[in-house]
Structures are given as structure tokens and as C-alpha cells.
Coordinates of C-alpha atoms in Angstrom, one line a residue:
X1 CA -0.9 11.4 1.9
X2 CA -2.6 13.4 -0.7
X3 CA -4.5 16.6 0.4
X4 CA -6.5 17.1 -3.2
X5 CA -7.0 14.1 -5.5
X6 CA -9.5 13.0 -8.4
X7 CA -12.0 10.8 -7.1
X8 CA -11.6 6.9 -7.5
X9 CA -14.5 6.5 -9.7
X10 CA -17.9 8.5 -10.0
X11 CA -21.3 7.3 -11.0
X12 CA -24.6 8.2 -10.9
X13 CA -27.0 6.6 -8.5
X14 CA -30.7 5.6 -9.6
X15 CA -33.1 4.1 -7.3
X16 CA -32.0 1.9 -5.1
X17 CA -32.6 -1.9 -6.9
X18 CA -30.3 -4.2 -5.7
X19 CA -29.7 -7.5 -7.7
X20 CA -31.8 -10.0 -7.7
X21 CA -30.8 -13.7 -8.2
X22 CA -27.5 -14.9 -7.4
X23 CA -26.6 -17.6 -10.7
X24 CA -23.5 -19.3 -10.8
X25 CA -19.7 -18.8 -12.0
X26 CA -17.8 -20.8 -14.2
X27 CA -13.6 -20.8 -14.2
X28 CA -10.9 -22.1 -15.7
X29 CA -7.8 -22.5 -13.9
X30 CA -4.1 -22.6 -16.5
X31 CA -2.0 -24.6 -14.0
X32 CA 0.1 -25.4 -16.9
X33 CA 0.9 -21.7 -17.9
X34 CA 2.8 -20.0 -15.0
X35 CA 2.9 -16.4 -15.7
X36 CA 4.9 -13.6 -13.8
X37 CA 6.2 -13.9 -9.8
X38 CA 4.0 -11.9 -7.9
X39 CA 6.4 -9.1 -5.9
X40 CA 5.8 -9.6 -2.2
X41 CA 6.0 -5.8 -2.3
X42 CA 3.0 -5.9 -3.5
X43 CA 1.8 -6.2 -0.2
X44 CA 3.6 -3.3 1.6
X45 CA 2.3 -0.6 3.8
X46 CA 2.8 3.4 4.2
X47 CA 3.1 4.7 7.6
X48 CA 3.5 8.5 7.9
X49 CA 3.5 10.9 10.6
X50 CA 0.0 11.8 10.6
X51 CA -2.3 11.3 13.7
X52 CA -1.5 7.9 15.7
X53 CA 0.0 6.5 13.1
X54 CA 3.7 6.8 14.1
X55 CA 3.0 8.2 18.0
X56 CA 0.8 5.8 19.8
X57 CA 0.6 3.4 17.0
X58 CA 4.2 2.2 16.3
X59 CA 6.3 4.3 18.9
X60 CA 5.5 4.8 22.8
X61 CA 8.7 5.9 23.9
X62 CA 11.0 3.2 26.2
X63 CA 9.9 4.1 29.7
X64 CA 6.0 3.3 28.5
X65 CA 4.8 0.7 30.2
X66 CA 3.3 0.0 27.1
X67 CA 5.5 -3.2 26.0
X68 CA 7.9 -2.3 23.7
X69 CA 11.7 -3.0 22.3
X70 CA 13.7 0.3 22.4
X71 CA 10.3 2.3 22.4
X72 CA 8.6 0.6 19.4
X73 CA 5.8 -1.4 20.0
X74 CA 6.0 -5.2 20.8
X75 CA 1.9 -5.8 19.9
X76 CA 2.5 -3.5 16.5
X77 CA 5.8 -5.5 15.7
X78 CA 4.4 -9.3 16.0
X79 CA 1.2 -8.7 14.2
X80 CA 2.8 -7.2 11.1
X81 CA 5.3 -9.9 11.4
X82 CA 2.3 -12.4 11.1
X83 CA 1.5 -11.5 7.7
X84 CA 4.9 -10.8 6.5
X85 CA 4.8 -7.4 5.7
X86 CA 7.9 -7.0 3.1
X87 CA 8.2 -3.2 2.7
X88 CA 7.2 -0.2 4.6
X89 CA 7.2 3.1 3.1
X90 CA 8.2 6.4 5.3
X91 CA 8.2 9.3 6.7
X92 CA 5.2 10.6 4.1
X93 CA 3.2 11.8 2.6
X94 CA 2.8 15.5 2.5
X95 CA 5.2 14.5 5.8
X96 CA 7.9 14.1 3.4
X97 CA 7.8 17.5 1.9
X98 CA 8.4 19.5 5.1
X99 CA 11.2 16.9 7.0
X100 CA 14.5 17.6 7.4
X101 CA 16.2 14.6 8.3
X102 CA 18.6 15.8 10.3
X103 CA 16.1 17.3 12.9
X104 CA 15.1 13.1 13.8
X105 CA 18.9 12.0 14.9
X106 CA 21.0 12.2 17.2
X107 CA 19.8 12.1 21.0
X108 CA 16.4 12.2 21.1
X109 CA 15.8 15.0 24.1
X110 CA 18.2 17.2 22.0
X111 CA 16.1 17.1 18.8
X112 CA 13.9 20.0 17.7
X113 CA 10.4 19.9 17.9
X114 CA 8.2 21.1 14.6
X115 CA 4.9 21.9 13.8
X116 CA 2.9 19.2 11.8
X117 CA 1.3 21.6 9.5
X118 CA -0.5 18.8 7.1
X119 CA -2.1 17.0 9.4
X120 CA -3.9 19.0 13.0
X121 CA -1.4 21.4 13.4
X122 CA 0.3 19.4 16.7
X123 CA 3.9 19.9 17.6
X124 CA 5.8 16.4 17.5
X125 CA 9.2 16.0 18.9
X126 CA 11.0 14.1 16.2
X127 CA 12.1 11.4 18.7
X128 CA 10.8 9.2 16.1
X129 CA 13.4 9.6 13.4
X130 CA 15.9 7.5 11.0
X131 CA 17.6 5.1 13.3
X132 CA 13.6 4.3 14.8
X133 CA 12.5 3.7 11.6
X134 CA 15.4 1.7 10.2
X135 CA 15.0 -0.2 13.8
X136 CA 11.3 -1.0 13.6
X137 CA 12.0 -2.5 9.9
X138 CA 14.3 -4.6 11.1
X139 CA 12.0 -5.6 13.9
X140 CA 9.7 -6.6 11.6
X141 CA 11.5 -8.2 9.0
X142 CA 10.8 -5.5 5.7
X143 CA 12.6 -3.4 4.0
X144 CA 12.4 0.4 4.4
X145 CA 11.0 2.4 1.9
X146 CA 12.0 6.3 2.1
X147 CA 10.5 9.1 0.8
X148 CA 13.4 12.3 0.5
X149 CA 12.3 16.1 0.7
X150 CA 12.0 17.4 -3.2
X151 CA 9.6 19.9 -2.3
X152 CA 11.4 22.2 0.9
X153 CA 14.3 20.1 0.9
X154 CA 17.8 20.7 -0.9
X155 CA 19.5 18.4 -3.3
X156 CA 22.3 18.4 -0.7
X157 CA 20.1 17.2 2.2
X158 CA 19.0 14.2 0.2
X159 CA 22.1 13.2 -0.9
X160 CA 23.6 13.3 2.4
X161 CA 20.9 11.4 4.3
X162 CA 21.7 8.4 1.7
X163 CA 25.5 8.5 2.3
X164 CA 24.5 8.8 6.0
X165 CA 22.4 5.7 6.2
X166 CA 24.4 3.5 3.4
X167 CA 28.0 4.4 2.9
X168 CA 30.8 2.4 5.2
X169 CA 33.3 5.1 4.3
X170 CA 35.4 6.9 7.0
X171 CA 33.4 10.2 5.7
X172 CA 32.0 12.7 8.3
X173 CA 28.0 11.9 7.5
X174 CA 29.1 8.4 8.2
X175 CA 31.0 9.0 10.8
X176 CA 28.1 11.2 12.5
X177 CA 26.1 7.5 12.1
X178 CA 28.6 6.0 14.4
X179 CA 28.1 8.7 16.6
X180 CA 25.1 8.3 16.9
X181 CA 25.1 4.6 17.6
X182 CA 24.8 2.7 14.5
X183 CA 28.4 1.4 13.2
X184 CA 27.4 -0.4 10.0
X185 CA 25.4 1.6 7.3
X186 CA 21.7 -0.2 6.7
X187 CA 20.4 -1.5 3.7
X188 CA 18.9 0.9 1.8
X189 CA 17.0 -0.2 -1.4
X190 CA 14.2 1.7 -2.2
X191 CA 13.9 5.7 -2.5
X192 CA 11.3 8.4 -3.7
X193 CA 12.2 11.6 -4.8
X194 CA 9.1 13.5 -3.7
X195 CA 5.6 13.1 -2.8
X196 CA 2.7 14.1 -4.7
X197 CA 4.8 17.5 -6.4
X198 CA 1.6 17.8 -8.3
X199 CA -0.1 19.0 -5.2
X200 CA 1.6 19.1 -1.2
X201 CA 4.8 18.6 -2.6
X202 CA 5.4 21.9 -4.1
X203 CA 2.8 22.5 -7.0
X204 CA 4.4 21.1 -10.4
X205 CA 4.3 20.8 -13.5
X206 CA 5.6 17.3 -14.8
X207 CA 7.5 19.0 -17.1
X208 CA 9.3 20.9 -14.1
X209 CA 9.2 17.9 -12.1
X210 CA 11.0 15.4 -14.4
X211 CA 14.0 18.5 -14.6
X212 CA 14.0 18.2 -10.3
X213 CA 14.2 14.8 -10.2
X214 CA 16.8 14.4 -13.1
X215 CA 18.9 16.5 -10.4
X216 CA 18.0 14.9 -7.3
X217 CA 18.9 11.2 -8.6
X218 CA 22.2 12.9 -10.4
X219 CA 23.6 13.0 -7.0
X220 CA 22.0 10.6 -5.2
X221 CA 24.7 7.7 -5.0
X222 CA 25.2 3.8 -4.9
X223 CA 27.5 3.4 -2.2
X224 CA 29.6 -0.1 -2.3
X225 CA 26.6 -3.4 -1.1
X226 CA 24.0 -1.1 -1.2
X227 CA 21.9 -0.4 -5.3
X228 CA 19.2 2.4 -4.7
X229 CA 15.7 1.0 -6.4
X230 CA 14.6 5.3 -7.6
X231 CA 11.2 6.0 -7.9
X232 CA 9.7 9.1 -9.0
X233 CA 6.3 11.4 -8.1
X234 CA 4.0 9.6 -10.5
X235 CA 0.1 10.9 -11.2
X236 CA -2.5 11.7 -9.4
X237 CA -5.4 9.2 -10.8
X238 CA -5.8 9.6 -14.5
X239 CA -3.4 12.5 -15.0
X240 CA -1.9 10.4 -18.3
X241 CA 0.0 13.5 -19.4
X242 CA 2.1 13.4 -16.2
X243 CA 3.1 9.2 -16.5
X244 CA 3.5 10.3 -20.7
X245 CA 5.8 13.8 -19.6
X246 CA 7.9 11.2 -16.8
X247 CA 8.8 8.4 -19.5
X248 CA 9.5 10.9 -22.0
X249 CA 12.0 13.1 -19.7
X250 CA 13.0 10.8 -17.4
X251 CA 13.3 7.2 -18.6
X252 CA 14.3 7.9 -22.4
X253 CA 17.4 10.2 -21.2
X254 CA 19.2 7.6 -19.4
X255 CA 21.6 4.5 -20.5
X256 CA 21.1 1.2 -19.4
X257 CA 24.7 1.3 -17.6
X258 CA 23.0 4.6 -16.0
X259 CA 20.8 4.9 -12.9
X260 CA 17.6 6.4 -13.8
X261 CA 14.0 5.8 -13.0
X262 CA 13.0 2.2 -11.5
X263 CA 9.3 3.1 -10.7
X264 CA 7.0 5.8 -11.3
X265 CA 4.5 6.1 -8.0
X266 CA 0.3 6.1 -8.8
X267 CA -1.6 7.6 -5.9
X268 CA -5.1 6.5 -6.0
X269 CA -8.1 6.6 -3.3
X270 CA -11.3 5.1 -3.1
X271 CA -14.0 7.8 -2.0
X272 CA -17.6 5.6 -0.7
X273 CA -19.5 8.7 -2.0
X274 CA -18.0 8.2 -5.6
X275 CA -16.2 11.0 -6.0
X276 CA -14.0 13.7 -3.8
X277 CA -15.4 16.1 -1.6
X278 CA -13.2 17.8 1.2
X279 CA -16.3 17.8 3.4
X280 CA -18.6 14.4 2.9
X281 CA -16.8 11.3 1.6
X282 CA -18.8 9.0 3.6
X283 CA -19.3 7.5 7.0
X284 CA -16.5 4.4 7.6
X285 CA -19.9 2.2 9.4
X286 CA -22.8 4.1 8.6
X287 CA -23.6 3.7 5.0
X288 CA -26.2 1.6 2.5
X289 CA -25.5 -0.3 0.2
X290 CA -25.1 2.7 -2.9
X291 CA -21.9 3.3 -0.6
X292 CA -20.9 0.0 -0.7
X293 CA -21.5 -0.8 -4.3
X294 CA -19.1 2.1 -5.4
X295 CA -16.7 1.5 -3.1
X296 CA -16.7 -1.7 -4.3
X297 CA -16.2 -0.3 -7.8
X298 CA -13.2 1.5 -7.4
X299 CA -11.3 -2.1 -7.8
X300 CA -12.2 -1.7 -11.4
X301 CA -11.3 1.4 -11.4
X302 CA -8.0 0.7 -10.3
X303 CA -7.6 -1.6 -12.9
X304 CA -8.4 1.3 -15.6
X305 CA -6.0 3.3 -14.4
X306 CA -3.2 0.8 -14.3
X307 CA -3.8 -0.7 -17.6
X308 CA -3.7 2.8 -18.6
X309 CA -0.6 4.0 -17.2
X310 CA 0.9 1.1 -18.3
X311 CA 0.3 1.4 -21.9
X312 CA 1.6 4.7 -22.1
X313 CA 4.9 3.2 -20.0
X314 CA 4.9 0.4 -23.0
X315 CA 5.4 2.9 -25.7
X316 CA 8.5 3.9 -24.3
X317 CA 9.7 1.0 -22.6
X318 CA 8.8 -2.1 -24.3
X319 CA 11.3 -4.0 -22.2
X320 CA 9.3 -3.3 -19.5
X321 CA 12.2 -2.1 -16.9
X322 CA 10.7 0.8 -15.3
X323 CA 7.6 -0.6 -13.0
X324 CA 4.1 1.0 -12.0
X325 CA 4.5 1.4 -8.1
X326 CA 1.3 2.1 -6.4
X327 CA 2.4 3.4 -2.9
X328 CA -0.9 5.0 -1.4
X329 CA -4.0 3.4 -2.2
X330 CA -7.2 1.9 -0.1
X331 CA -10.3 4.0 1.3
X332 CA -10.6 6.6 2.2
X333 CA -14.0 8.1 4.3
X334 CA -14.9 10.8 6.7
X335 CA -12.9 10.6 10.2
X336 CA -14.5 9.1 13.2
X337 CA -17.3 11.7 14.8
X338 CA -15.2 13.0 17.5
X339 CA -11.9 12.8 16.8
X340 CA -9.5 15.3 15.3
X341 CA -10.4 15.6 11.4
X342 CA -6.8 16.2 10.6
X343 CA -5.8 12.8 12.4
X344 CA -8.0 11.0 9.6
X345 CA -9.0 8.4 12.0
X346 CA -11.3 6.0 10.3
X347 CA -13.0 2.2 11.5
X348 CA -12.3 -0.3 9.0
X349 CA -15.5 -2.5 8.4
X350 CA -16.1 -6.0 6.0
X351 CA -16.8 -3.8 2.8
X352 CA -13.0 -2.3 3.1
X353 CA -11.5 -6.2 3.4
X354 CA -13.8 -6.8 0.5
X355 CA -12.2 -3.7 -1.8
X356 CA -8.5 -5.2 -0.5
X357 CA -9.2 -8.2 -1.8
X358 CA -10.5 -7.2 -5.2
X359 CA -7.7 -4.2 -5.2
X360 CA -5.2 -6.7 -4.4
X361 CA -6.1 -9.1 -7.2
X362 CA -5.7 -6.5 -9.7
X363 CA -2.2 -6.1 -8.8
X364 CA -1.3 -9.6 -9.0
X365 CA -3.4 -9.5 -12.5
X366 CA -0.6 -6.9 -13.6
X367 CA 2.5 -9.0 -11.2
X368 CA 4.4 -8.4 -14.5
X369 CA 4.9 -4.5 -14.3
X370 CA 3.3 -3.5 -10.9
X371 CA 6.2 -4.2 -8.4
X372 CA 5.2 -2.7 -5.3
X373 CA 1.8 -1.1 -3.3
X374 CA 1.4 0.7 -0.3
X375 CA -1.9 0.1 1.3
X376 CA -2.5 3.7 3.2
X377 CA -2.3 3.5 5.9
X378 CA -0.8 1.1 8.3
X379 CA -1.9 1.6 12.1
X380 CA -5.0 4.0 13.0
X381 CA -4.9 6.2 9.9
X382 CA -7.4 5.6 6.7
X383 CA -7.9 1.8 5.8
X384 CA -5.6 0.8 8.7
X385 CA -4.2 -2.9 9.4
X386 CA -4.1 -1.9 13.0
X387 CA -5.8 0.3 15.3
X388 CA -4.5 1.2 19.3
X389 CA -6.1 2.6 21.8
X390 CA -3.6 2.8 25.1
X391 CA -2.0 -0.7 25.4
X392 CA -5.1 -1.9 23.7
X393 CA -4.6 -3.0 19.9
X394 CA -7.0 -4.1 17.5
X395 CA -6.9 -6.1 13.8
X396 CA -9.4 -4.8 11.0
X397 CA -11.2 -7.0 8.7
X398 CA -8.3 -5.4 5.9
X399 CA -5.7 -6.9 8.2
X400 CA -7.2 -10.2 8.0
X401 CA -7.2 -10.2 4.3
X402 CA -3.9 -9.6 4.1
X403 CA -3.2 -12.8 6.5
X404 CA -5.4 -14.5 3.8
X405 CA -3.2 -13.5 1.1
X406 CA -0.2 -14.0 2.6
X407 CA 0.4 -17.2 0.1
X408 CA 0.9 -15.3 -2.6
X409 CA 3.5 -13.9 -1.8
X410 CA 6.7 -14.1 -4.0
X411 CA 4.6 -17.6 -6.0
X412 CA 4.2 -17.4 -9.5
X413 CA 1.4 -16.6 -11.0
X414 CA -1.7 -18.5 -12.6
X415 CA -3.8 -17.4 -15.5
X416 CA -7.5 -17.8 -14.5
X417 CA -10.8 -17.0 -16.3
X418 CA -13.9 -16.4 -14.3
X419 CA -17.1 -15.7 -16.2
X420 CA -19.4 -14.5 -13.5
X421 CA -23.0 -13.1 -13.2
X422 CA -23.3 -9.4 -12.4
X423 CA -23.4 -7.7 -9.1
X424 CA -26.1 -4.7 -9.3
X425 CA -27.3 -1.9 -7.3
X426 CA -28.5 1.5 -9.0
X427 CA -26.3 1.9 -11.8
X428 CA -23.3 0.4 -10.6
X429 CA -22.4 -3.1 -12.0
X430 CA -19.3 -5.2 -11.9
X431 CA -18.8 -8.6 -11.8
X432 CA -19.7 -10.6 -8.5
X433 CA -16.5 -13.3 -8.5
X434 CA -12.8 -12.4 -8.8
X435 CA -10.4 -14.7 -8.7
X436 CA -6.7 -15.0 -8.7
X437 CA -4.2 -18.1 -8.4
X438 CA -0.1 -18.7 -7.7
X439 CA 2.3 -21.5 -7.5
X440 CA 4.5 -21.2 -4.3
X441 CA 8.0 -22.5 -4.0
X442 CA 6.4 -25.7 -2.5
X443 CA 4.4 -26.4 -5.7
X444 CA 1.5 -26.1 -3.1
X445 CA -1.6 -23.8 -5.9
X446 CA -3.7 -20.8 -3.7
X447 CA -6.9 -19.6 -5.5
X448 CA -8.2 -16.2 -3.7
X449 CA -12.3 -15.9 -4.5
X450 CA -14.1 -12.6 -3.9
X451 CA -18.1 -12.8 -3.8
X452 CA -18.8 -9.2 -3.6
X453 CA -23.0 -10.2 -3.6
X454 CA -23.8 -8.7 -0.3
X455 CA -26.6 -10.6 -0.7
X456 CA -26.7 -14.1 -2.2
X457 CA -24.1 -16.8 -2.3
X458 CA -22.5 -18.2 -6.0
X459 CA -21.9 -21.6 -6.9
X460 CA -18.5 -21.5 -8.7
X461 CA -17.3 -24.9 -11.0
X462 CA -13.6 -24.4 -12.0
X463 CA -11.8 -26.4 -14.3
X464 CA -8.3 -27.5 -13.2
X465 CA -6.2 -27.3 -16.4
X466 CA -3.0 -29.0 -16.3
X467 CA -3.1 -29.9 -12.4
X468 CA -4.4 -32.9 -10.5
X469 CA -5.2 -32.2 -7.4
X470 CA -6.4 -34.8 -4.3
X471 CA -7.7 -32.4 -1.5
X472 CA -8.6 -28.7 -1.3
X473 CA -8.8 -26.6 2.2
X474 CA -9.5 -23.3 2.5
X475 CA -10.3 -20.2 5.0
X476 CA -13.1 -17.7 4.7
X477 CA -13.3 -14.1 5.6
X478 CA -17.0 -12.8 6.0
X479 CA -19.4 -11.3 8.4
X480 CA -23.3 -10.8 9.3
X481 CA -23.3 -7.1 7.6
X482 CA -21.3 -5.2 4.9
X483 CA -20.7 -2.7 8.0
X484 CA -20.0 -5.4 10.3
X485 CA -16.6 -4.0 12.6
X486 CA -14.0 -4.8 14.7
X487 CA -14.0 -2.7 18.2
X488 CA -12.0 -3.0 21.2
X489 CA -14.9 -4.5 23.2
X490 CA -15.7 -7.1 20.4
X491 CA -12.3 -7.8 18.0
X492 CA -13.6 -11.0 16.8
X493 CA -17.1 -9.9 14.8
X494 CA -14.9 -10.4 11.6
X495 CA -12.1 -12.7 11.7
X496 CA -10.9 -15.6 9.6
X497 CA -12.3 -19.0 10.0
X498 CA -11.9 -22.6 8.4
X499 CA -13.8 -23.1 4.8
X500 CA -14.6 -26.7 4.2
X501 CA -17.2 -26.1 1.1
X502 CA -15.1 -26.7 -1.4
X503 CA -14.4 -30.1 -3.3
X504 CA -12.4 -32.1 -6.0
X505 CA -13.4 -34.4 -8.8
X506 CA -11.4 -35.2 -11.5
X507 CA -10.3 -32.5 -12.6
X508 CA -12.8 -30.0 -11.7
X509 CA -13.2 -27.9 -8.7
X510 CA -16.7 -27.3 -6.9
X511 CA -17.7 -24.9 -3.9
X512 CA -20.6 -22.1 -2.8
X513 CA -18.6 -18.8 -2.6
X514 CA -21.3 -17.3 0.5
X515 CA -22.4 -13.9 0.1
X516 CA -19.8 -10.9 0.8
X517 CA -16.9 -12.9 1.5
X518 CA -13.7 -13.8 0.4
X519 CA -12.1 -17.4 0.5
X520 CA -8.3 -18.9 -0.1
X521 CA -8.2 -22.3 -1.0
X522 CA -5.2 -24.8 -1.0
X523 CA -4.4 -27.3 -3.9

């Protein structure tokens, strides 16, 4: 979690003239020219210990009456497990730069406390450590993501936690694994070496921060069945220098027999106000539609800064083996009036599912370098799957989107064109439709529509090149208002629900995308 950061994008506001006439969309679907497999990483989550993320949201303890499986929650567990999350990155976040691993093993009422000092100050008791989180992954089916201590921790510590979760030698840091009750090392494949160094995690320079990391990955080892995936501290927003300073120092040092950099992390937030303020980003329910059209926006501007990033990659690495990994991203708006500001509590409403959805089809746009994102965050923090309240547990629209989206997946994916009429408000303009399509395993083609119109519906005609197709279903995600919520007294105000406007002919494909809504159909 980032404590200072660039705003996602920032535009001026003139009065308030919404668009006016809906039009129609026109797209060409190129069954017949499969491009790259979309990572299923591309859906993973960040949970950090921040708020009720970790305590109350994922871990209750094993006497809580709460139902839970060795003190991780049973509700949390099944509804990840419903949309297949693949990765889950941990323990941070600013988190990351002030844990020391060691303090979060062993038996858990002989662990020391600490003092959260990012995020409201409150004393946590670490019962919530390695073997927990290693535990819940394997509950829920992903692979664990960790993010080591560059800024206050030690070379030594880092390399020591890796030989202490992955190596199967009779060595005392695996031996203290056995100890503490896990025989066989886990499967470890993908590391960070710091969290934002720019900023929480120490300050840097990049030019100091490539020399770190150089050091930390030097001794940070592939034990035998277990290849570390390395990712480095990557910008904040547009900093191009840093991504141009990281592929210079880091990538062009190495070998190809040598381990090196895999991934370089972008850390990007959309702000509703349009730019960053410490004090007024912008309510999570109460907003107009200014707030929703940049919000909406910042898809774009994710797409800048990718294709950006990435060129500058390209120069250095034409064969394209180091990857953009975006592991905090989503919305981020002012905390819920009432509860602790440094919990960043926030609702999740239909305008966040909408900025997933676009988000998410920029990342499949890019499937070919982009190999992993971390939505931030995963229960009751920022643009949340989940949110709990006691034993209660809520799903956000966001959630629901990534149900939706499920079917893409690992499929391979499909060039489409959409030429689409322009959404409008003030002087923010994009365009209305986005579209993106995949081939699964099954040969079974998902196209994922975005109308983000808050106000009129879009007749869309796509052309089905190089695919004939006998039926089409599909599923809608929409609501009554761009603010309409999810709350514990009324969880099903947005939802998924069947989508039967949508037909065949030939080879052309007809439907009515409704206004604000996102659709997945099946060929």
C-alpha cells in the first residue's frame, strides 16, 4: 500500500453536460487470429495487514465461533474459491517494510506483538504469520505471492525466510519448519524484493535501488522443486526514469543461465477527484457523475501507463522475458465516515465493478507482457472483493465482476475492434464500449462488453470473423444507480443475472449493451 502516489489521471472539469444520444457500436471479432494466453494471475489479489483486512477479514482465531478451518475463515475461503483466485500477494504493502518474519512463527501465544505504524497505529499480535498464510493459500487453491523486507530488513533475513519455507535440506532454518509443524517445504514461486522503496519502503533512488536489489536476489536461492519468479520495486505511476534505471541496472547485467529480474511491479490508483489529495479523494457512494466519469477514466489511463512502461522495457528486452506486473491497483476514495481513517475502509459501489471491468480488459489487451495484477485490496480494505462485519460477510459489485470474468482465465486471447461513440461529461471523454474476447481450453469464445453510458443503452453489431457460432448466452452485471451498493441488510442490489439480448445470424452478432453495465457472453 502506497502512502504518497501520483494521481491516476487529472482533468479539468467544465460544466456539467453529460452526453446526449446514445448511437451504436460496430466490432469485429478475429476468431481466426488467437493472440497471447491471458495469465490467470492477472486476476490475483493483495491482502496486507492493514485494518480488517487480515484480522476480522481472513483470520478469526480457532476458538471463534466464527466458522473457520484452523482459524481462517470458512465464508472468506469458499467465495474466493468461487472465482478462482490464482495468486495472492502478502504481507504488504508498506506492511512489508517493517516485518520481520520471524516475529509471525512459531507458537502463536509466544510471538511478539508490534505496533502497526502504517496503518492506525494498533498493536497486532503476529498470530497471523507464514504457516497462516501459506495455509489460507492452500485453502483456497492460489499461489502465494510474498513481499520480503528491503527497506528495515537484512539481506540475511530474506534469504533465510526463503530457505525456511522452500528448502527440504536437513539445515537448521528447515529444520526450525519442522519444528514448527510443517515437514515438507511449500511451494514458493513468486517473490518481491521491496515495496514501493521510492516512498514507505525506505526513500530511493532507482539508481540505489537497482544496487539493493542486485544484492538481495544474489543470495536469495533456488532450492531443489522450487524456481523463484523475482520481481522488483517498479514505479510509482509515470516515473519512466525509474522502469528506464531498473532495465538498465538490473535486467541488462544478468545472463540468461542467471537468475535476475522476472517482473518489474507498477503501482497505480485511481483517485474519483482526479488527482491525489491526502485529505479529499472522494466519497466511495456519495458522488455525481464528474466523479464517476474520471474514475471511469483512469482505465485509460492505465493503459498509458503500461503501453509506456512497456516500450521502455522493449528497448532493452526485445525478447520480451522480463514482464510488467501490476500488483496494487483499483480505487481508491475517502474511508467510510466513522471509521478509523488509517483502516481505509471504503464501500464498493456499480461505478468501481465498472472501472474493474475496463481496468481488467486492458490487461488482457497487453496478456503478452503483463503477467500478473493485484487488485488492492482483497477483504474490507480499498476496492475490496469482500467485506465482514462479525460472522456477517458481504460480496461487492467488483467481486461480481471478477465471477464474470472468470472465463478468461488461462484462454487465449482474441483480437477485437470496437469502434464506439463517445461517452461525455465536462471534459472527460472516452469511449462508451470496451470489449475483450478468449478461446478457453474447451474451444467455448467469451466476449466481455463494458457500456460505461450511465445513461443510455448501445446497440452493438459484431462481426464473427473466422467463427461460426449457433447460440450465444450471456450474464449481465448492472444496477439502478452508478452509486447503487451492496450492504449487509440488502447484498443483492447488485448482483449478476441472466442476459438473453443477445443473438446470432450468420455470421454476425447482434445485442443492446444497457446503460452502465457490463455483459459476458458465450459462443
Amino acid at each position: 500500500m502506497k502512502t504518497l502516489l501520483l494521481s491516476a489521471i487529472s482533468l479539468g472539469l467544465a460544466a456539467p453536460i453529460a452526453s446526449a444520444s446514445s448511437g451504436s457500436a460496430t466490432a469485429v471479432l478475429h476468431a481466426d487470429q488467437p493472440g497471447a494466453v491471458i495469465n490467470r494471475n492477472l486476476y490475483g489479489q493483495f491482502t496486507e495487514h492493514l485494518g480488517h483486512c487480515i484480522y476480522g477479514g481472513i483470520w478469526v482465531e480457532p476458538n471463534s465461533p466464527i466458522p473457520n478451518t484452523r482459524g481462517i475463515r470458512n465464508d472468506v475461503v469458499a467465495a474466493l474459491r468461487e472465482i478462482r483466485v490464482p495468486v495472492v500477494r502478502w504481507p504488504g504493502g508498506c506492511f512489508a517494510e517493517e516485518y520481520h518474519w520471524r516475529d509471525g512463527i512459531g507458537a502463536p501465544d509466544q510471538r511478539p506483538s508490534m505496533i502497526n505504524t502504517n496503518w492506525g497505529g494498533v498493536v497486532e499480535n503476529n498470530h497471523f504469520g507464514t504457516a497462516e498464510f501459506m495455509d489460507f493459500c492452500e485453502q483456497v487453491g492460489c499461489e502465494p505471492y510474498i513481499c520480503a523486507n528491503l527497506g528495515s530488513g537484512t539481506v540475511q533475513e530474506a534469504s533465510n525466510w526463503i530457505e525456511y519455507m522452500t528448502s527440504d535440506a536437513n539445515s537448521p532454518l528447515a529444520n526450525l519448519r519442522r519444528a514448527n509443524g510443517r515437514d515438507k517445504p511449500w511451494h514458493l514461486k513468486y517473490v518481491a524484493f521491496g515495496n514501493e522503496n521510492w516512498g514507505c519502503g525506505g526513500t530511493m533512488r532507482p539508481e540505489y535501488y537497482s544496487d539493493v536489489y542486485n544484492r538481495f536476489n544474489s543470495f536469495a536461492k533456488d532450492y531443489p522443486g522450487n524456481k523463484l519468479y523475482r520481481v522488483a520495486c517498479g514505479p510509482n505511476g509515470d516515473d519512466y526514469h525509474w522502469t528506464e534505471v531498473l532495465m538498465r541496472n538490473i535486467h541488462a547485467m544478468y545472463q540468461p543461465e542467471t537468475p535476475g529480474m522476472d517482473g518489474i511491479a507498477l503501482h497505480n490508483y485511481t483517485i474519483p477527484v482526479g488527482h491525489w489529495t491526502n485529505t479529499d479523494k472522494g466519497s466511495a457512494t456519495n458522488f455525481g457523475e464528474d466523479q464517476y466519469a474520471l474514475t471511469l477514466a483512469g482505465a485509460g489511463h492505465m493503459d498509458e501507463l503500461v503501453s509506456k512502461h512497456l516500450a521502455i522495457m522493449d528497448r532493452y528486452d526485445s525478447k520480451k522475458k522480463v514482464a510488467l506486473v501490476v500488483d496494487e491497483w483499483g480505487v481508491w476514495t475517502d474511508s467510510e465516515p466513522g471509521t478509523n481513517p488509517g483502516f481505509l475502509y471504503q464501500q464498493n459501489s456499480l461505478r468501481d465493478a465498472l472501472l474493474a471491468a475496463l481496468t481488467l480488459h486492458v490487461f488482457q489487451k497487453h496478456a503478452d507482457r503483463v503477467s500478473m495484477a493485484n487488485i488492492a485490496q482483497m477483504v474490507n480494505v480499498l476496492q475490496s472483493m469482500i467485506l465482514t462485519d462479525g460472522p456477517r460477510l458481504l460480496l461487492t459489485p467488483t467481486y461480481y465482476v471478477y465471477d464474470l470474468f472468470k472465463v478468461h482465465q488461462d484462454a487465449t486471447s482474441l483480437p477485437i475492434e470496437v469502434t464506439s461513440p463517445d461517452y461525455a461529461y465536462g471534459q472527460t471523454s472516452f469511449p462508451a464500449v470496451s470489449a475483450s474476447a478468449s478461446r478457453d481450453a474447451a474451444g467455448k469464445i467469451h466476449i466481455s462488453l463494458v457500456n460505461a453510458n450511465p445513461h443510455d443503452s448501445i446497440a452493438l453489431s459484431c462481426k464473427l470473423d473466422g467463427l461460426a457460432s449457433r447460440s450465444v448466452s450471456g450474464r449481465i452485471l448492472t444496477a439502478p444507480a452508478m452509486n447503487s451498493i451492496n450492504t449487509f441488510d440488502a447484498p443483492h442490489t447488485v448482483e449478476p443475472a441472466a442476459f438473453n439480448g443477445a443473438t446470432v445470424s450468420g455470421d454476425t452478432l447482434n445485442l443492446t449493451l444497457p446503460a452502465k453495465s457490463v455483459v459476458v457472453l458465450e459462443l
